[in-house]
DNA sequence: TTAGGGTTAG
């Protein structure tokens, strides 16, 4: 077990894989007078990320300021995206690069950095960056505000989000119908349709609300399974002289399915046909998925076949929806048949497709098979995302295969895809199952690492580990955990921008 | 990043 602890120590720091990857990038960064900057390849972002994660502030600062890397907004954005689950490091990198003698950040990089800071709930940094953006005449733009308001809403501060939206112009960003609709959508997607509707009523004249505004609100009510309210909103829309579109119908169709009103959905679909409504791939995907989720696989298959007969081409999303419902309500074997069929027709599955299939395989205990598909993703040049890793880790944990789940975790740490809050929570919980003191040590290490990466563990998690450590007489380590806890929610001074 | 379909457990 001590092996496990020491292995965890090495994650992202000095594993062999990492060191090998670092070499080339490190060379690029430390060479002081290269004849010309070497052209950057696809993998440079990955290599640079590992380097950024490895170096301390001082060394990183020295390296970033050399002229040997040809920084481009694209490269910087790639790095910021890869470091998404290591917010403090991402911001440190962004801040250091701001001092670069030649390179200056782009609008999109500022937006990424603002998103990261907002996710860390470091609002002081958010506004500092907004001000800096403005000073450099790079923004802030409507997208910047979409990011900020969305983060406030998901942090449980919708009122603050409303105030921010209403104050956009004070930051030099004009409000218009687009930004209004975007903000309504942010509220609706967080299941605050009622709040969005109230705001809509107040501002609809000022912004000249259009079909999109109404569709957003209707969809918001559908998301909280309130189809009658959605229909009311649409009635209001027609009364104000706006015509529903195919998107409107698709929203309602999906709303019926979401609310479990399968009969209504079917009737609505028939009515659309009767009225000779032009249907599209979204209509059919909604039907296939809706029927499938409610367990009506035959109906789902029938609609899928009908779609092909009508000459509407399924999309990757259609196949994904079908594969998912087959996994859930039929058999994973049949899902694989459809998956292979999709490949034969020349479609390239994306990470969502792999995700549903891998989840399906995990669910029936076919872990080896799931791992095979994880490897197949690479062949398809499809990067596995953190959700896929989380599914595999979760199921390994559920099966009591703690070592295997740690192996997958290590694979993530060695640069493939950084773990997120869920990953840590899943693993830490699993460390209590076997009631072994060495598992508890791993849990502690994970907790410290996640705090270091800007995640805020629940109090419960801290207490659980602290209690365990105190019971096993591990006072020193408990102190370390306490230090991590006090650090939580506050970024160290050098992260301040 | 102006709206609709596909990932996610209870």
XYZ file of C-alpha atoms in Angstrom, chain A residues 121 151-159 192:
11
model
C -15.000 31.918 -7.310
C -20.579 31.276 -13.362
C -22.525 33.431 -10.900
C -25.685 31.482 -11.630
C -24.002 28.122 -11.206
C -22.434 29.345 -7.963
C -25.983 29.881 -6.692
C -25.923 33.661 -7.115
C -28.560 34.352 -9.788
C -29.407 37.781 -8.317
C -34.559 29.108 -13.165
